[in-house]
Amino acid sequence: MPSETRLLSTVIARPWKDVYAYASDPRHLVDWAAGLASAQVEPAPDRPGVWIVDAPFGRSEVTFAPDNEFGVLDHVVLMPDGTEVPNPLRVVPLGDGAEVVFHVRRRAGMSDDDFAGDAAAVAKDLETLRRILENA
């Protein structure tokens, strides 16, 4: 069970539905989520909602929440060693824009440095997402 969670967020000056539409498309992961998809992203054959990613930590599977009207982008990463890592991610309306909120959770046995590294990678990814969408 995770022993600690850090909520990381960024505010994006774009309508929340635009942010959700972009961020919910796994093919865009390589553009903004370097901590998850460093190269190729492809759908898993015969498994809707499951994508194969070349991640910095090895080839992995990512299962996304189905499309929804609530901005939920939760996903579960199946690590190369078989560990499943749930990742809560939300796009929420904020005035005329959006706030993207990611829950970074400390996994069992994770060192302080590794947890801080995960949080830093997510913060960088969220900033990249903001930059892409605000400059589109």
PDB file of C-alpha atoms in Angstrom:
ATOM      1  CA  MET A   1       0.000   0.000   0.000  1.00  0.00           C
ATOM      2  CA  PRO A   2       1.390   3.450  -0.879  1.00  0.00           C
ATOM      3  CA  SER A   3       2.631   5.294   2.164  1.00  0.00           C
ATOM      4  CA  GLU A   4       2.782   8.769   0.667  1.00  0.00           C
ATOM      5  CA  THR A   5       1.156  10.723  -2.143  1.00  0.00           C
ATOM      6  CA  ARG A   6       2.201  14.011  -3.716  1.00  0.00           C
ATOM      7  CA  LEU A   7      -0.359  15.959  -5.709  1.00  0.00           C
ATOM      8  CA  LEU A   8       1.265  17.736  -8.621  1.00  0.00           C
ATOM      9  CA  SER A   9      -0.678  20.045 -10.860  1.00  0.00           C
ATOM     10  CA  THR A  10      -0.436  22.610 -13.589  1.00  0.00           C
ATOM     11  CA  VAL A  11      -2.923  25.176 -14.806  1.00  0.00           C
ATOM     12  CA  ILE A  12      -3.403  25.306 -18.569  1.00  0.00           C
ATOM     13  CA  ALA A  13      -4.963  28.280 -20.330  1.00  0.00           C
ATOM     14  CA  ARG A  14      -7.119  26.167 -22.621  1.00  0.00           C
ATOM     15  CA  PRO A  15     -10.661  24.818 -22.203  1.00  0.00           C
ATOM     16  CA  TRP A  16     -10.615  21.680 -20.076  1.00  0.00           C
ATOM     17  CA  LYS A  17     -12.273  19.599 -22.787  1.00  0.00           C
ATOM     18  CA  ASP A  18      -9.460  20.508 -25.216  1.00  0.00           C
ATOM     19  CA  VAL A  19      -6.871  19.520 -22.614  1.00  0.00           C
ATOM     20  CA  TYR A  20      -8.690  16.250 -21.930  1.00  0.00           C
ATOM     21  CA  ALA A  21      -9.001  15.458 -25.656  1.00  0.00           C
ATOM     22  CA  TYR A  22      -5.269  15.918 -26.204  1.00  0.00           C
ATOM     23  CA  ALA A  23      -4.029  14.245 -23.021  1.00  0.00           C
ATOM     24  CA  SER A  24      -6.389  11.274 -23.367  1.00  0.00           C
ATOM     25  CA  ASP A  25      -4.937  10.299 -26.746  1.00  0.00           C
ATOM     26  CA  PRO A  26      -2.104   7.841 -25.995  1.00  0.00           C
ATOM     27  CA  ARG A  27      -0.461   8.669 -29.321  1.00  0.00           C
ATOM     28  CA  HIS A  28       0.451  12.071 -27.826  1.00  0.00           C
ATOM     29  CA  LEU A  29       2.307  10.572 -24.857  1.00  0.00           C
ATOM     30  CA  VAL A  30       5.659  10.707 -26.630  1.00  0.00           C
ATOM     31  CA  ASP A  31       5.210  14.466 -27.020  1.00  0.00           C
ATOM     32  CA  TRP A  32       4.552  15.311 -23.385  1.00  0.00           C
ATOM     33  CA  ALA A  33       4.972  12.309 -21.052  1.00  0.00           C
ATOM     34  CA  ALA A  34       8.667  11.444 -21.329  1.00  0.00           C
ATOM     35  CA  GLY A  35       8.471   9.764 -17.918  1.00  0.00           C
ATOM     36  CA  LEU A  36       6.097   7.191 -19.410  1.00  0.00           C
ATOM     37  CA  ALA A  37       6.635   7.016 -23.158  1.00  0.00           C
ATOM     38  CA  SER A  38      10.081   7.803 -24.484  1.00  0.00           C
ATOM     39  CA  ALA A  39       9.589   6.411 -27.968  1.00  0.00           C
ATOM     40  CA  GLN A  40       6.946   4.241 -29.583  1.00  0.00           C
ATOM     41  CA  VAL A  41       3.325   3.979 -28.401  1.00  0.00           C
ATOM     42  CA  GLU A  42       1.055   1.442 -30.077  1.00  0.00           C
ATOM     43  CA  PRO A  43      -2.297  -0.161 -29.284  1.00  0.00           C
ATOM     44  CA  ALA A  44      -2.148  -3.709 -27.936  1.00  0.00           C
ATOM     45  CA  PRO A  45      -3.714  -6.091 -30.453  1.00  0.00           C
ATOM     46  CA  ASP A  46      -7.200  -7.269 -29.445  1.00  0.00           C
ATOM     47  CA  ARG A  47      -7.123  -5.426 -26.084  1.00  0.00           C
ATOM     48  CA  PRO A  48      -9.048  -2.148 -26.276  1.00  0.00           C
ATOM     49  CA  GLY A  49      -7.721   0.536 -23.964  1.00  0.00           C
ATOM     50  CA  VAL A  50      -4.315  -1.124 -23.581  1.00  0.00           C
ATOM     51  CA  TRP A  51      -1.247   0.464 -25.141  1.00  0.00           C
ATOM     52  CA  ILE A  52       2.339  -0.743 -25.416  1.00  0.00           C
ATOM     53  CA  VAL A  53       4.911   1.940 -24.595  1.00  0.00           C
ATOM     54  CA  ASP A  54       8.666   2.131 -24.765  1.00  0.00           C
ATOM     55  CA  ALA A  55       9.262   3.710 -21.363  1.00  0.00           C
ATOM     56  CA  PRO A  56      12.508   4.836 -19.736  1.00  0.00           C
ATOM     57  CA  PHE A  57      12.132   1.816 -17.417  1.00  0.00           C
ATOM     58  CA  GLY A  58      11.483  -0.681 -20.250  1.00  0.00           C
ATOM     59  CA  ARG A  59       8.710  -1.848 -22.551  1.00  0.00           C
ATOM     60  CA  SER A  60       5.453  -1.687 -20.605  1.00  0.00           C
ATOM     61  CA  GLU A  61       1.692  -1.854 -20.970  1.00  0.00           C
ATOM     62  CA  VAL A  62      -0.594   1.016 -20.052  1.00  0.00           C
ATOM     63  CA  THR A  63      -4.329   0.582 -19.536  1.00  0.00           C
ATOM     64  CA  PHE A  64      -6.327   3.795 -19.604  1.00  0.00           C
ATOM     65  CA  ALA A  65      -9.709   4.661 -18.141  1.00  0.00           C
ATOM     66  CA  PRO A  66     -12.380   4.675 -20.847  1.00  0.00           C
ATOM     67  CA  ASP A  67     -13.266   8.020 -22.417  1.00  0.00           C
ATOM     68  CA  ASN A  68     -15.500   9.919 -20.036  1.00  0.00           C
ATOM     69  CA  GLU A  69     -17.098  13.313 -19.475  1.00  0.00           C
ATOM     70  CA  PHE A  70     -15.463  13.841 -16.086  1.00  0.00           C
ATOM     71  CA  GLY A  71     -11.827  14.395 -17.107  1.00  0.00           C
ATOM     72  CA  VAL A  72     -10.591  11.147 -15.551  1.00  0.00           C
ATOM     73  CA  LEU A  73      -7.340   9.982 -17.171  1.00  0.00           C
ATOM     74  CA  ASP A  74      -6.436   7.293 -14.658  1.00  0.00           C
ATOM     75  CA  HIS A  75      -4.125   4.637 -15.999  1.00  0.00           C
ATOM     76  CA  VAL A  76      -2.364   1.521 -14.771  1.00  0.00           C
ATOM     77  CA  VAL A  77       1.184   0.811 -15.872  1.00  0.00           C
ATOM     78  CA  LEU A  78       2.210  -2.843 -16.047  1.00  0.00           C
ATOM     79  CA  MET A  79       5.949  -2.645 -15.401  1.00  0.00           C
ATOM     80  CA  PRO A  80       8.427  -4.994 -17.100  1.00  0.00           C
ATOM     81  CA  ASP A  81       8.704  -6.994 -13.837  1.00  0.00           C
ATOM     82  CA  GLY A  82       4.915  -7.525 -13.720  1.00  0.00           C
ATOM     83  CA  THR A  83       4.185  -4.912 -11.056  1.00  0.00           C
ATOM     84  CA  GLU A  84       1.006  -2.904 -11.668  1.00  0.00           C
ATOM     85  CA  VAL A  85       1.276   0.787 -10.822  1.00  0.00           C
ATOM     86  CA  PRO A  86      -2.012   2.752 -10.689  1.00  0.00           C
ATOM     87  CA  ASN A  87      -1.742   6.436 -11.609  1.00  0.00           C
ATOM     88  CA  PRO A  88      -4.662   8.774 -10.826  1.00  0.00           C
ATOM     89  CA  LEU A  89      -4.732  11.697 -13.279  1.00  0.00           C
ATOM     90  CA  ARG A  90      -7.466  14.301 -13.711  1.00  0.00           C
ATOM     91  CA  VAL A  91      -8.270  17.235 -15.951  1.00  0.00           C
ATOM     92  CA  VAL A  92     -10.641  19.561 -14.132  1.00  0.00           C
ATOM     93  CA  PRO A  93     -12.327  22.784 -15.255  1.00  0.00           C
ATOM     94  CA  LEU A  94     -10.798  25.945 -13.810  1.00  0.00           C
ATOM     95  CA  GLY A  95     -12.580  29.044 -15.050  1.00  0.00           C
ATOM     96  CA  ASP A  96     -11.981  29.214 -18.799  1.00  0.00           C
ATOM     97  CA  GLY A  97      -8.996  26.886 -18.461  1.00  0.00           C
ATOM     98  CA  ALA A  98      -8.048  23.607 -16.875  1.00  0.00           C
ATOM     99  CA  GLU A  99      -6.038  22.186 -14.037  1.00  0.00           C
ATOM    100  CA  VAL A 100      -4.293  18.874 -14.594  1.00  0.00           C
ATOM    101  CA  VAL A 101      -3.692  16.977 -11.347  1.00  0.00           C
ATOM    102  CA  PHE A 102      -1.488  13.882 -11.018  1.00  0.00           C
ATOM    103  CA  HIS A 103      -1.210  11.809  -7.837  1.00  0.00           C
ATOM    104  CA  VAL A 104       2.393  10.617  -7.481  1.00  0.00           C
ATOM    105  CA  ARG A 105       2.438   7.689  -5.097  1.00  0.00           C
ATOM    106  CA  ARG A 106       5.397   6.184  -3.309  1.00  0.00           C
ATOM    107  CA  ARG A 107       5.594   2.491  -4.147  1.00  0.00           C
ATOM    108  CA  ALA A 108       6.605  -0.109  -1.591  1.00  0.00           C
ATOM    109  CA  GLY A 109      10.346  -0.081  -1.044  1.00  0.00           C
ATOM    110  CA  MET A 110      10.854   3.161  -2.971  1.00  0.00           C
ATOM    111  CA  SER A 111      13.687   5.310  -1.641  1.00  0.00           C
ATOM    112  CA  ASP A 112      13.300   9.008  -0.916  1.00  0.00           C
ATOM    113  CA  ASP A 113      15.502   9.805  -3.916  1.00  0.00           C
ATOM    114  CA  ASP A 114      13.460   7.589  -6.260  1.00  0.00           C
ATOM    115  CA  PHE A 115      10.195   9.096  -5.013  1.00  0.00           C
ATOM    116  CA  ALA A 116      11.575  12.608  -5.499  1.00  0.00           C
ATOM    117  CA  GLY A 117      12.777  11.583  -8.964  1.00  0.00           C
ATOM    118  CA  ASP A 118       9.317  10.297  -9.897  1.00  0.00           C
ATOM    119  CA  ALA A 119       7.738  13.539  -8.697  1.00  0.00           C
ATOM    120  CA  ALA A 120      10.270  15.626 -10.631  1.00  0.00           C
ATOM    121  CA  ALA A 121       9.625  13.635 -13.816  1.00  0.00           C
ATOM    122  CA  VAL A 122       5.861  14.096 -13.477  1.00  0.00           C
ATOM    123  CA  ALA A 123       6.271  17.833 -12.811  1.00  0.00           C
ATOM    124  CA  LYS A 124       8.384  18.139 -15.955  1.00  0.00           C
ATOM    125  CA  ASP A 125       5.817  16.181 -17.981  1.00  0.00           C
ATOM    126  CA  LEU A 126       2.967  18.387 -16.752  1.00  0.00           C
ATOM    127  CA  GLU A 127       4.928  21.509 -17.664  1.00  0.00           C
ATOM    128  CA  THR A 128       5.570  20.089 -21.138  1.00  0.00           C
ATOM    129  CA  LEU A 129       1.848  19.373 -21.541  1.00  0.00           C
ATOM    130  CA  ARG A 130       1.028  22.949 -20.522  1.00  0.00           C
ATOM    131  CA  ARG A 131       3.576  24.412 -22.925  1.00  0.00           C
ATOM    132  CA  ILE A 132       2.332  22.317 -25.866  1.00  0.00           C
ATOM    133  CA  LEU A 133      -1.326  23.136 -25.320  1.00  0.00           C
ATOM    134  CA  GLU A 134      -0.857  26.832 -24.643  1.00  0.00           C
ATOM    135  CA  ASN A 135       1.276  27.227 -27.773  1.00  0.00           C
ATOM    136  CA  ALA A 136      -0.990  25.206 -30.068  1.00  0.00           C
TER     137      ALA A 136
END
